[in-house]
C-alpha cells in the first residue's frame, strides 16, 4: 500500500502563548490539496512543520511515510517549496538562481542547467531567464519562485499563497500552472490560500483549518455535491411563482422562498424563467441544490 | 537546407538520476559564493576590486623578482639581497590588502542573502544552516588563500629560480613551505571567520564593511593605547586585531620574538572561536 503524501497525527505547535496547531490529524493523498483558512489559522505553520522547519511539541508527522525530524534533510530534497514572501536574490538572473538551487539539492551541474531551462520554460520565463530578478514584475517573480520549487524534480511541491499580489490575469495564469503540476507533471501539490476560488480551481481535496484545528478535510467533489438538483430562491410572491411552475408541469419542493427541483435540460430552466416572469418574482439564487463548497467551508469554519 | 537540424524536447520531465550528497552541496555553495563575490556573472565593477587587490597582493613579490631579473646580469647572484622581503614579513606587508579584501568580500557573501530573505529558500529544501555556514566560510577562505599563500609561494618560486643552485635552495628552504601554507591558511581562516561574523549582523553590505574596518581600527587604537601611553607592555599589542594575524604567524611559524607569543596565540585563537560561535548563533537551525 502506498503511503499518503502527508500524514499528521495529533500534531501540535505552540509559539509562546499562541497555539498555532492544536492536535491536527490530517491525511493528504490527493494529487492536489488545498489548505484553506483565514490568516492565523495555521496554514503556514503546518507547511513549515511538513518541511521540518518547525519542531511540533506533540504528535507525529510523516511525509511519503517517513517521519519528519531533525534528520529530515534528504526528505526535504524530495520537496519543492514556494514561500509566500519575497525570497529571491534581486541581483541575480533567474536562470543562475534556479541552476544554483538545483545543484544545492544534489543535481549534477549539467543536469541542473538543463532542468533549469525546462523549469523556466514550464513557468513561461524562458525568454526572460537572463534578466536580473530585481527587474521582474510581481508575476514574474512568482513564476521564478515556482521554477526553483520544481527544478529538482520534487515529488511534492508546497506552495504558500502562490497568487499573493497578482493581478487577475496573473492569478489565473498562476493557478493554471499550479493545476498543471498535479495533472500533467505528476507532482503532488499542497497549496495554501485564503481564497476559496483558488483552491476550487486547482485542487482535488481541501483541508480547512480554523484556529489551528482541522475544521474539515474532504475531497472537493464530496464537499460540493449537488448532482442534477437545482435550488431556486425567489423574492416577491413565492406562492404565485410555485403556481406558475406547477402550471408548466414542474414539480418542486418548497422550503419558504427556496424551491428545489430536478433539472434534466434547458426546458426546465426555461420554465423557471417564465414562471418568474409571469409571477413577478425575482430570482436571487439559481444553482446546485447541494451544499456549495463555499457553504461547506463556511459551515466548517463556524 | 541543413541536414543537421535536431528537435529537442525541452518539456519538463522527472529526474531519477544521480544526486550529490551534503558535502557536494557545501562545495557548490562555497564555489558559487566565492565566484559571485569575485564578480562572476556580474558587471565589471564587481570584478574590479578583487582583481585589483589580488594584483596588489602579488606586486611586492613580483616587483622584487623583476628587480632581481633586471640586475642579475650586473652582479653575482650570491651578492643579491635575497632577504629583502623575507617570507615571514610578506603577510605583514599585504595586511592592508587582506583587510580591504575581506571588508569587500565577506559582506558580499552573506548580506544579500539576508537582505533578500533568500535564507528561507536555502533552509527549506536545499541546505541546513550548518551546511550553509560551512559553504560560506569555505567560500570566504578559498579566495583569501589566493592572496595570502599565493604571493608568498610565487616569491618562493622566484627566489628558487634566481638562486645560484636551484636544488640547493629548495633543499635548504623547503621547510619554509609548510610555514607559508599553514600561516597563510590561518590568516585566511581568521579574516574569513571574523569578516563573516561581523557581516552576519546586518543585511547592508556598506554597514558590514564599515563595521569590520571600524573594528580593526578601533582595536588598533585600543591596543596601542594600552601598550604605550598607559604602559601596559607589548603584550597588549596582541589586542590589535589588524596586525594580530601577521604577528601571530611571524611568531608561531617563523620564530620571531619581538613580541610575547602567548598573548598572540590566546587572542588569535579567541577571535577564531568567538567568530565561529557568533556565526553559529546567527545561523541557528530553524527547528530550534
Tab-separated table of C-alpha atoms in Angstrom, chain A residues 51-55 68-70 73-74 76-77 79-81 83 85-92 95-97 100-101 103-109 111 114-115 118-119 121-122 148 150 152-154 185 187, chain B residues 9-16 18-26 28-29 31-33 36 40-42 108 112-113 115-129 131 205 285-288:
chain	number	residue	atom	x	y	z
A	51	UNK	CA	9.193	20.846	5.713
A	52	UNK	CA	10.803	20.063	9.052
A	53	UNK	CA	11.436	23.728	9.757
A	54	UNK	CA	9.339	23.607	12.927
A	55	UNK	CA	9.506	21.040	15.671
A	68	UNK	CA	9.794	14.362	9.627
A	69	UNK	CA	12.523	15.019	12.157
A	70	UNK	CA	15.822	16.717	12.725
A	73	UNK	CA	17.393	16.700	5.233
A	74	UNK	CA	17.200	14.092	2.488
A	76	UNK	CA	13.314	17.830	2.151
A	77	UNK	CA	15.203	17.364	-1.095
A	79	UNK	CA	10.052	18.519	-1.707
A	80	UNK	CA	9.812	21.828	-3.510
A	81	UNK	CA	8.817	24.931	-1.591
A	83	UNK	CA	7.395	30.674	0.130
A	85	UNK	CA	7.063	36.239	0.924
A	86	UNK	CA	9.710	37.722	-1.365
A	87	UNK	CA	12.742	35.465	-1.169
A	88	UNK	CA	14.585	35.873	-4.459
A	89	UNK	CA	18.043	37.442	-4.799
A	90	UNK	CA	17.415	40.631	-6.706
A	91	UNK	CA	20.901	40.947	-8.194
A	92	UNK	CA	20.854	37.540	-9.824
A	95	UNK	CA	18.492	31.081	-14.653
A	96	UNK	CA	21.506	31.433	-12.344
A	97	UNK	CA	19.336	31.123	-9.265
A	100	UNK	CA	22.265	27.157	-8.222
A	101	UNK	CA	19.389	25.785	-6.147
A	103	UNK	CA	22.856	21.990	-7.597
A	104	UNK	CA	22.380	22.532	-3.877
A	105	UNK	CA	19.596	19.945	-3.984
A	106	UNK	CA	22.008	17.421	-5.418
A	107	UNK	CA	21.718	17.664	-9.184
A	108	UNK	CA	24.956	17.459	-11.203
A	109	UNK	CA	25.834	20.744	-12.915
A	111	UNK	CA	21.649	18.268	-15.333
A	114	UNK	CA	19.185	21.515	-18.435
A	115	UNK	CA	16.484	21.212	-15.835
A	118	UNK	CA	12.918	23.107	-18.510
A	119	UNK	CA	11.518	24.576	-15.310
A	121	UNK	CA	10.091	27.019	-19.805
A	122	UNK	CA	7.234	25.428	-17.872
A	148	UNK	CA	13.012	26.981	-8.358
A	150	UNK	CA	10.136	22.294	-9.252
A	152	UNK	CA	14.953	19.346	-8.823
A	153	UNK	CA	12.036	17.082	-9.759
A	154	UNK	CA	10.328	17.032	-6.379
A	185	UNK	CA	3.661	16.750	-14.433
A	187	UNK	CA	3.821	16.339	-8.827
B	9	UNK	CA	12.134	18.228	-26.288
B	10	UNK	CA	12.541	20.871	-23.597
B	11	UNK	CA	9.394	19.879	-21.793
B	12	UNK	CA	9.535	19.188	-18.088
B	13	UNK	CA	10.494	15.645	-17.156
B	14	UNK	CA	11.056	13.932	-13.863
B	15	UNK	CA	14.633	13.167	-12.871
B	16	UNK	CA	15.630	9.859	-11.345
B	18	UNK	CA	22.291	10.535	-9.530
B	19	UNK	CA	22.178	13.189	-6.808
B	20	UNK	CA	25.070	14.610	-4.867
B	21	UNK	CA	25.249	14.399	-1.088
B	22	UNK	CA	25.515	17.064	1.555
B	23	UNK	CA	29.255	17.573	1.082
B	24	UNK	CA	28.626	18.231	-2.589
B	25	UNK	CA	26.043	20.859	-1.628
B	26	UNK	CA	28.549	22.563	0.678
B	28	UNK	CA	28.719	24.020	-4.623
B	29	UNK	CA	27.652	26.720	-2.214
B	31	UNK	CA	32.266	27.669	-5.071
B	32	UNK	CA	29.210	29.687	-6.034
B	33	UNK	CA	29.665	32.173	-3.198
B	36	UNK	CA	29.913	35.534	-7.113
B	40	UNK	CA	31.332	36.133	-11.778
B	41	UNK	CA	28.108	36.706	-13.723
B	42	UNK	CA	28.135	40.313	-12.536
B	108	UNK	CA	29.074	40.165	-0.296
B	112	UNK	CA	22.436	39.988	0.175
B	113	UNK	CA	21.069	36.610	1.286
B	115	UNK	CA	18.544	41.357	2.739
B	116	UNK	CA	16.636	39.476	0.035
B	117	UNK	CA	15.425	36.825	2.503
B	118	UNK	CA	16.958	34.057	0.424
B	119	UNK	CA	17.824	32.112	3.566
B	120	UNK	CA	14.297	30.729	3.722
B	121	UNK	CA	14.803	29.196	0.289
B	122	UNK	CA	18.125	27.686	1.288
B	123	UNK	CA	16.986	26.298	4.620
B	124	UNK	CA	13.610	24.989	3.455
B	125	UNK	CA	14.758	22.431	0.935
B	126	UNK	CA	18.386	22.952	-0.101
B	127	UNK	CA	20.744	23.087	2.866
B	128	UNK	CA	20.762	23.190	6.628
B	129	UNK	CA	22.044	26.302	8.421
B	131	UNK	CA	25.845	23.454	5.749
B	205	UNK	CA	26.949	45.492	2.778
B	285	UNK	CA	18.625	25.700	12.943
B	286	UNK	CA	15.059	26.832	12.243
B	287	UNK	CA	13.849	23.818	14.240
B	288	UNK	CA	15.460	25.233	17.358
